[in-house]
Short mmCIF file of C-alpha atoms and ligand atoms in Angstrom, two decimals:
data_model
loop_
_atom_site.label_atom_id
_atom_site.label_comp_id
_atom_site.label_asym_id
_atom_site.label_seq_id
_atom_site.Cartn_x
_atom_site.Cartn_y
_atom_site.Cartn_z
CA MET A 17 91.96 -82.30 -77.05
CA LYS A 18 90.96 -84.27 -74.15
CA TYR A 19 91.78 -87.22 -72.45
CA ARG A 20 89.66 -90.61 -70.52
CA ASN A 21 90.38 -92.92 -68.92
CA LEU A 22 89.54 -96.30 -71.09
CA GLY A 23 87.24 -97.50 -69.06
CA ASN A 24 88.28 -98.31 -65.22
CA SER A 25 91.84 -98.49 -66.75
CA GLY A 26 94.49 -95.92 -66.28
CA LEU A 27 95.03 -95.33 -69.86
CA LYS A 28 94.33 -91.61 -70.89
CA ILE A 29 93.03 -91.87 -74.42
CA SER A 30 92.69 -88.59 -76.45
CA GLU A 31 88.69 -88.24 -76.72
CA LEU A 32 89.17 -88.22 -80.79
CA SER A 33 91.31 -91.05 -82.09
CA PHE A 34 92.53 -92.11 -85.89
CA GLY A 35 91.58 -95.09 -87.91
CA SER A 36 92.82 -96.74 -90.90
CA TRP A 37 90.20 -98.92 -92.17
CA VAL A 38 89.37 -98.49 -96.52
CA THR A 39 91.43 -95.63 -96.44
CA PHE A 40 95.20 -96.68 -95.81
CA VAL A 41 96.58 -97.94 -98.87
CA ASN A 42 93.56 -97.83 -100.96
CA GLN A 43 92.86 -94.04 -100.68
CA LEU A 44 96.08 -92.96 -98.64
CA LYS A 45 99.66 -93.39 -99.70
CA GLU A 46 102.11 -93.05 -97.33
CA LYS A 47 102.98 -89.18 -97.89
CA GLU A 48 99.03 -88.41 -97.28
CA ALA A 49 98.59 -91.33 -94.72
CA MET A 50 101.74 -89.67 -92.64
CA GLU A 51 100.57 -85.80 -93.08
CA CYS A 52 97.33 -87.27 -91.34
CA MET A 53 98.84 -89.13 -88.26
CA SER A 54 101.48 -85.79 -88.17
CA TYR A 55 98.74 -83.82 -88.25
CA ALA A 56 96.13 -85.92 -85.54
CA TYR A 57 99.21 -85.75 -83.79
CA GLU A 58 100.09 -82.37 -83.16
CA ARG A 59 96.56 -81.80 -82.25
CA GLY A 60 96.43 -84.20 -79.04
CA VAL A 61 95.65 -87.46 -80.90
CA ASN A 62 97.20 -90.17 -79.00
CA PHE A 63 95.42 -93.59 -80.06
CA PHE A 64 95.98 -95.22 -83.52
CA ASP A 65 93.52 -97.68 -84.53
CA ASN A 66 94.72 -100.79 -86.79
CA ALA A 67 93.87 -104.98 -87.60
CA GLU A 68 95.38 -107.39 -89.08
CA ALA A 69 92.81 -107.57 -92.07
CA TYR A 70 93.05 -104.23 -93.23
CA ALA A 71 94.46 -104.27 -96.43
CA SER A 72 95.54 -108.12 -95.51
CA GLY A 73 98.02 -106.20 -93.16
CA GLU A 74 99.31 -103.58 -95.81
CA SER A 75 97.60 -100.87 -93.58
CA GLU A 76 99.46 -102.06 -90.44
CA VAL A 77 102.81 -102.22 -92.97
CA LEU A 78 102.15 -98.94 -94.34
CA MET A 79 101.72 -97.34 -90.51
CA GLY A 80 104.75 -98.95 -89.38
CA ASN A 81 106.52 -97.34 -91.94
CA ILE A 82 105.28 -93.78 -90.55
CA PHE A 83 105.84 -94.74 -87.01
CA ASN A 84 109.24 -95.30 -88.28
CA LYS A 85 110.31 -91.75 -90.34
CA LEU A 86 108.50 -90.00 -87.82
CA ARG A 87 109.93 -91.23 -84.66
CA TRP A 88 107.66 -90.46 -82.08
CA ASP A 89 108.56 -91.70 -78.49
CA ARG A 90 106.84 -94.50 -77.91
CA ASP A 91 105.69 -93.53 -74.60
CA THR A 92 103.36 -90.76 -76.68
CA TYR A 93 100.94 -93.04 -78.71
CA ILE A 94 98.71 -96.13 -78.12
CA VAL A 95 98.79 -98.28 -81.01
CA SER A 96 96.50 -101.34 -81.68
CA SER A 97 96.12 -104.20 -83.45
CA LYS A 98 93.20 -106.63 -83.82
CA VAL A 99 92.65 -110.44 -84.41
CA PHE A 100 90.55 -112.52 -86.72
CA TRP A 101 91.24 -112.53 -90.08
CA GLY A 102 94.82 -113.03 -91.13
CA GLY A 103 94.28 -115.42 -94.06
CA GLU A 104 92.49 -117.93 -95.98
CA LEU A 105 93.80 -120.77 -93.85
CA PRO A 106 91.84 -122.70 -90.94
CA THR A 107 95.25 -121.83 -88.72
CA GLN A 108 95.12 -118.17 -89.83
CA ARG A 109 91.87 -117.28 -88.57
CA GLY A 110 89.68 -116.93 -85.95
CA LEU A 111 90.60 -116.41 -81.88
CA SER A 112 92.62 -120.04 -81.21
CA LYS A 113 95.32 -119.51 -79.17
CA LYS A 114 97.83 -120.31 -82.08
CA HIS A 115 96.16 -117.06 -84.37
CA ILE A 116 96.51 -114.87 -81.58
CA HIS A 117 99.61 -115.74 -80.73
CA ASP A 118 101.33 -115.52 -84.39
CA ALA A 119 98.71 -112.46 -85.53
CA CYS A 120 100.13 -110.87 -82.51
CA ASN A 121 104.05 -111.22 -83.34
CA ALA A 122 103.08 -110.12 -86.87
CA ALA A 123 101.07 -107.04 -86.13
CA LEU A 124 104.40 -106.23 -84.09
CA LYS A 125 106.29 -106.71 -86.94
CA ARG A 126 104.68 -104.84 -89.43
CA LEU A 127 103.94 -101.50 -87.06
CA ARG A 128 108.03 -101.96 -85.81
CA VAL A 129 106.56 -101.99 -82.36
CA ASP A 130 107.70 -103.67 -79.21
CA TYR A 131 104.36 -104.09 -77.93
CA LEU A 132 100.84 -103.39 -78.54
CA ASP A 133 99.16 -101.26 -76.39
CA LEU A 134 95.49 -102.33 -77.16
CA PHE A 135 94.95 -105.78 -78.83
CA PHE A 136 91.20 -106.40 -79.44
CA CYS A 137 89.46 -109.75 -81.05
CA HIS A 138 87.80 -108.53 -83.73
CA ARG A 139 84.49 -110.69 -83.82
CA PRO A 140 83.27 -113.49 -81.82
CA ASP A 141 84.67 -116.73 -83.15
CA PRO A 142 82.10 -119.42 -82.10
CA GLU A 143 84.39 -122.37 -82.90
CA THR A 144 86.85 -120.97 -80.12
CA PRO A 145 86.00 -121.71 -76.29
CA ILE A 146 85.71 -118.34 -75.27
CA GLY A 147 88.28 -119.21 -72.30
CA GLU A 148 91.08 -120.31 -74.81
CA THR A 149 90.82 -116.54 -75.66
CA VAL A 150 91.18 -114.83 -72.40
CA TYR A 151 93.82 -117.46 -71.35
CA ALA A 152 95.80 -116.47 -74.78
CA MET A 153 95.47 -112.87 -74.28
CA ASN A 154 96.15 -112.76 -70.06
CA ASP A 155 99.42 -115.02 -71.67
CA LEU A 156 100.35 -111.98 -73.97
CA MET A 157 100.28 -109.97 -71.40
CA LEU A 158 102.73 -111.68 -69.24
CA GLN A 159 104.97 -111.64 -72.63
CA GLY A 160 105.07 -108.17 -72.25
CA LYS A 161 103.49 -107.88 -75.95
CA ILE A 162 100.36 -106.71 -75.64
CA LEU A 163 99.37 -104.03 -72.51
CA TYR A 164 95.46 -104.15 -72.89
CA TRP A 165 93.17 -106.66 -74.58
CA GLY A 166 89.38 -105.87 -75.94
CA THR A 167 86.82 -107.10 -77.96
CA SER A 168 85.49 -106.20 -80.90
CA GLU A 169 81.69 -106.32 -81.78
CA TRP A 170 81.14 -109.29 -79.32
CA SER A 171 76.96 -109.79 -77.89
CA SER A 172 76.81 -109.08 -74.51
CA LYS A 173 76.76 -112.50 -73.64
CA GLU A 174 80.13 -113.39 -74.59
CA ILE A 175 81.50 -110.33 -73.02
CA LYS A 176 79.80 -111.66 -69.71
CA GLU A 177 81.31 -114.91 -70.57
CA ALA A 178 84.81 -113.78 -71.14
CA PHE A 179 85.11 -111.86 -67.77
CA LYS A 180 83.29 -115.70 -65.89
CA TYR A 181 86.16 -117.03 -66.87
CA ALA A 182 88.93 -114.51 -66.21
CA GLU A 183 87.37 -113.92 -62.56
CA LYS A 184 87.46 -117.83 -62.14
CA PHE A 185 91.17 -118.24 -63.44
CA ASN A 186 91.98 -115.09 -61.72
CA LEU A 187 92.63 -113.78 -65.08
CA ARG A 188 92.46 -110.34 -66.60
CA GLY A 189 89.05 -109.82 -68.43
CA PRO A 190 88.59 -107.15 -71.37
CA SER A 191 89.56 -103.84 -70.80
CA MET A 192 87.17 -102.27 -73.75
CA GLU A 193 84.94 -103.22 -76.36
CA GLN A 194 85.37 -101.60 -80.01
CA PRO A 195 81.46 -101.58 -81.48
CA GLN A 196 79.79 -99.36 -83.94
CA TYR A 197 78.07 -96.30 -82.65
CA ASN A 198 76.76 -93.16 -84.21
CA LEU A 199 73.18 -91.74 -84.92
CA LEU A 200 72.32 -94.63 -87.32
CA PHE A 201 73.41 -97.42 -85.13
CA ARG A 202 72.67 -96.77 -81.55
CA ASP A 203 70.71 -99.48 -80.07
CA ARG A 204 73.72 -102.26 -79.11
CA PHE A 205 75.57 -99.70 -77.51
CA GLU A 206 73.04 -97.98 -75.25
CA LYS A 207 70.67 -100.93 -74.88
CA GLU A 208 72.66 -104.17 -74.72
CA TYR A 209 75.89 -102.98 -73.45
CA LYS A 210 74.19 -100.61 -70.85
CA ASN A 211 74.20 -103.47 -67.87
CA ILE A 212 78.45 -104.27 -69.25
CA PHE A 213 79.63 -100.67 -68.46
CA LYS A 214 77.81 -100.42 -65.26
CA LYS A 215 79.17 -103.96 -64.01
CA TYR A 216 82.54 -104.24 -66.35
CA LYS A 217 83.40 -100.50 -66.17
CA ILE A 218 84.74 -101.45 -69.36
CA GLY A 219 86.02 -98.54 -72.13
CA SER A 220 85.10 -98.67 -75.56
CA THR A 221 86.74 -96.91 -78.72
CA ILE A 222 83.65 -97.08 -80.90
CA TRP A 223 84.20 -96.92 -84.48
CA SER A 224 81.97 -94.98 -87.86
CA PRO A 225 80.75 -92.17 -85.82
CA LEU A 226 79.83 -90.81 -89.57
CA ALA A 227 78.57 -94.29 -90.48
CA SER A 228 81.27 -94.29 -93.76
CA GLY A 229 79.83 -90.83 -94.42
CA LEU A 230 76.41 -91.61 -94.85
CA LEU A 231 76.08 -89.16 -92.02
CA THR A 232 77.49 -85.83 -93.69
CA GLY A 233 74.62 -86.17 -96.08
CA LYS A 234 76.68 -86.74 -99.11
CA TYR A 235 74.83 -89.93 -100.20
CA ASN A 236 71.59 -88.40 -99.62
CA GLU A 237 70.99 -88.31 -103.42
CA GLY A 238 72.83 -91.53 -104.11
CA VAL A 239 76.42 -92.65 -104.29
CA PRO A 240 78.72 -90.10 -104.98
CA ASN A 241 81.77 -90.66 -106.83
CA LYS A 242 85.13 -90.48 -105.27
CA SER A 243 83.66 -91.87 -102.19
CA ARG A 244 84.21 -94.53 -100.41
CA PHE A 245 81.13 -96.93 -101.36
CA LYS A 246 82.94 -96.69 -104.82
CA VAL A 247 86.35 -97.87 -103.43
CA LYS A 248 87.13 -101.06 -105.21
CA GLY A 249 86.40 -104.14 -102.80
CA TYR A 250 84.08 -101.97 -101.05
CA GLU A 251 81.47 -101.37 -103.59
CA TRP A 252 79.33 -104.30 -100.64
CA LEU A 253 78.53 -101.38 -98.93
CA SER A 254 76.15 -99.57 -100.94
CA ASP A 255 73.99 -102.75 -100.36
CA THR A 256 73.51 -101.17 -96.80
CA MET A 257 72.19 -98.15 -98.15
CA ASP A 258 68.69 -99.68 -98.12
CA GLU A 259 67.61 -100.35 -94.70
CA ILE A 260 69.31 -96.26 -94.17
CA ASP A 261 67.00 -93.60 -92.92
CA PHE A 262 67.83 -90.95 -95.07
CA ASN A 263 64.53 -88.71 -93.84
CA LYS A 264 66.73 -88.81 -90.13
CA ILE A 265 70.21 -87.92 -91.75
CA LYS A 266 68.47 -84.98 -93.07
CA LYS A 267 67.11 -83.69 -90.51
CA ILE A 268 70.69 -84.28 -88.46
CA ASN A 269 72.16 -82.30 -91.85
CA ASN A 270 69.49 -79.36 -91.21
CA LEU A 271 69.86 -79.19 -87.51
CA ALA A 272 73.75 -78.81 -88.39
CA LYS A 273 72.79 -75.91 -90.44
CA LYS A 274 70.74 -74.45 -87.84
CA ILE A 275 73.67 -74.33 -85.04
CA GLY A 276 75.91 -73.62 -87.72
CA ILE A 277 78.32 -76.59 -88.11
CA LYS A 278 79.00 -79.50 -90.03
CA SER A 279 77.24 -82.67 -90.10
CA SER A 280 79.86 -84.65 -89.63
CA GLN A 281 80.86 -82.31 -86.85
CA LEU A 282 77.15 -82.78 -85.21
CA ALA A 283 77.41 -86.64 -85.62
CA ILE A 284 81.37 -86.81 -83.73
CA ILE A 285 79.86 -84.62 -80.62
CA TRP A 286 76.64 -86.52 -80.35
CA CYS A 287 78.78 -89.56 -79.81
CA LEU A 288 81.40 -87.77 -77.49
CA LYS A 289 78.32 -86.68 -75.48
CA ASN A 290 78.20 -90.60 -74.08
CA ILE A 291 80.30 -90.76 -71.41
CA ASN A 292 80.12 -94.60 -72.27
CA VAL A 293 82.30 -93.09 -75.39
CA SER A 294 86.47 -93.34 -74.00
CA SER A 295 87.83 -92.17 -77.58
CA VAL A 296 85.43 -91.63 -81.17
CA ILE A 297 87.83 -93.37 -83.98
CA LEU A 298 87.69 -90.88 -86.61
CA GLY A 299 88.76 -92.14 -90.62
CA ALA A 300 89.26 -89.76 -93.69
CA SER A 301 90.39 -89.96 -96.98
CA LYS A 302 91.68 -86.64 -97.01
CA LEU A 303 93.81 -84.52 -94.75
CA SER A 304 90.74 -82.03 -95.18
CA GLN A 305 88.05 -84.10 -93.83
CA LEU A 306 90.34 -84.40 -90.73
CA LYS A 307 90.82 -81.33 -90.28
CA GLU A 308 87.07 -80.43 -90.31
CA ASN A 309 86.28 -83.56 -88.00
CA LEU A 310 89.05 -82.98 -85.20
CA ASN A 311 87.65 -79.17 -85.31
CA SER A 312 84.51 -80.45 -84.13
CA LEU A 313 85.76 -80.32 -80.25
CA LYS A 314 84.92 -76.42 -80.80
CA SER A 315 81.72 -76.79 -80.90
CA TYR A 316 81.01 -79.38 -78.18
CA ASP A 317 79.29 -76.21 -76.29
CA LEU A 318 76.99 -75.93 -78.62
CA ILE A 319 75.38 -79.30 -78.50
CA THR A 320 73.22 -78.67 -76.05
CA ASP A 321 70.85 -81.29 -73.82
CA GLU A 322 67.81 -79.41 -75.59
CA ILE A 323 70.16 -80.53 -79.06
CA MET A 324 70.94 -84.00 -77.85
CA ASN A 325 66.91 -84.17 -76.60
CA GLU A 326 65.84 -82.98 -80.01
CA ILE A 327 68.14 -85.29 -81.90
CA ASN A 328 66.39 -88.16 -80.03
CA LYS A 329 62.91 -87.41 -81.40
CA TYR A 330 64.08 -88.37 -84.89
P1 NDP B 20 83.65 -92.95 -90.90
O1 NDP B 20 82.27 -93.02 -89.98
O2 NDP B 20 83.50 -91.47 -89.64
O3 NDP B 20 83.60 -92.98 -91.79
C1 NDP B 20 85.13 -91.83 -92.49
C2 NDP B 20 85.00 -92.09 -93.93
O4 NDP B 20 83.63 -90.82 -94.24
C3 NDP B 20 86.26 -91.70 -94.54
O5 NDP B 20 86.88 -92.13 -95.05
C4 NDP B 20 85.40 -90.59 -95.92
O6 NDP B 20 85.28 -91.64 -96.54
C5 NDP B 20 83.71 -89.96 -95.20
N1 NDP B 20 83.98 -88.20 -95.04
C6 NDP B 20 84.92 -88.36 -93.47
N2 NDP B 20 84.90 -87.07 -93.25
C7 NDP B 20 84.50 -86.40 -93.91
C8 NDP B 20 84.03 -85.16 -93.96
N3 NDP B 20 84.21 -84.18 -93.31
N4 NDP B 20 83.57 -85.35 -94.81
C9 NDP B 20 82.68 -85.91 -95.88
N5 NDP B 20 83.13 -87.43 -96.15
C10 NDP B 20 84.00 -87.19 -94.78
O7 NDP B 20 84.62 -93.70 -89.54
P2 NDP B 20 85.26 -95.69 -90.09
O8 NDP B 20 84.13 -96.27 -90.51
O9 NDP B 20 86.06 -94.98 -91.35
O10 NDP B 20 85.82 -95.72 -89.05
C11 NDP B 20 87.12 -94.98 -88.27
C12 NDP B 20 88.02 -96.27 -87.68
O11 NDP B 20 87.37 -97.19 -86.93
C13 NDP B 20 88.15 -96.78 -88.85
O12 NDP B 20 89.70 -96.56 -89.47
C14 NDP B 20 88.76 -98.28 -88.05
O13 NDP B 20 89.96 -98.06 -87.16
C15 NDP B 20 87.33 -98.64 -86.79
N6 NDP B 20 86.87 -99.27 -87.79
C16 NDP B 20 86.75 -100.64 -86.58
C17 NDP B 20 85.61 -101.56 -87.18
C18 NDP B 20 85.49 -102.69 -86.28
O14 NDP B 20 84.87 -104.29 -86.52
N7 NDP B 20 86.49 -102.96 -85.12
C19 NDP B 20 85.26 -101.57 -88.30
C20 NDP B 20 84.93 -100.35 -89.12
C21 NDP B 20 85.75 -99.39 -88.75
P3 NDP B 20 84.98 -91.06 -98.28
O15 NDP B 20 85.77 -90.17 -98.43
O16 NDP B 20 86.23 -92.24 -99.08
O17 NDP B 20 83.83 -90.86 -98.60
#
């Protein structure tokens, strides 16, 4: 495992990390989730991603129980939470100072930790002034409850506004963004954020490197049984299939075969080749998937510039 600085911070984050969206609670119960976390940690993964919204807080409870059982030293791993969707009541959602404060304290309890390394605004909140959010995050940093704060799926305009406010009041702007980035969804990361990475040198922990599994090729002939798109409550993901370019996926699948690796591995390495990526967050509903995905690192050098150029033509 290699480690990258999270943007211009001194934090060394593993190139591959492990997240819990959809999988924890719904597909992985404590025993399997613990096996996955242990396997990842033993192979150098140091970042575990979570959010107040995942399984309505139960994903954090599960991860917290696992931290408690595994007893890793707190200075050996990075854990995140995200604030935005905490509950149905008006005070339980969004990015007001109140909800940020409450969400952080609740996540600390659920995850059974004294501080969060990374705390993300899960989405932008048009109903809260950005300055209030910047101020609330800085307050949590001063209280020692979070170390770095970041955004997730904010527009470059919103990120710029956060920095403008932070600079004016001598506060910290976001240290990282958490956007979707993969072979099927690349425009925002590569085009819209280009100047943000250049100007503010923020890091990125990117999500859905396999586009929820689509890039493995297993959806090429329709939704397979026992896949994410069949998980109760996530059927809506199938609606996104109309916009997917399955020809492109098939070309990627063939290319991976030609190189002698799995499509999942090609897709993951492709993300890592972008220097603005600090960490690729992996998802897995089975230990065997996690093994395959972590093994992608062994193929890093097989993905040459020539192959990267070839992919750009698809
Ligand atoms: P991926 O795109 O890699 O999708 C993971 C899913 O794909 C798995 O759960 C599994 O689903 C399938 N899969 C993974 N590996 C394989 C394999 N080798 N062979 C076949 N199928 C495979 O990542 P996620 O969408 O899970 O995102 C990763 C993390 O990013 C999340 O856990 C979360 O922490 C974060 N995230 C953040 C978001 C944000 O808004 N900030 C949004 C979404 C995710 P199955 O077996 O069920 O088909």
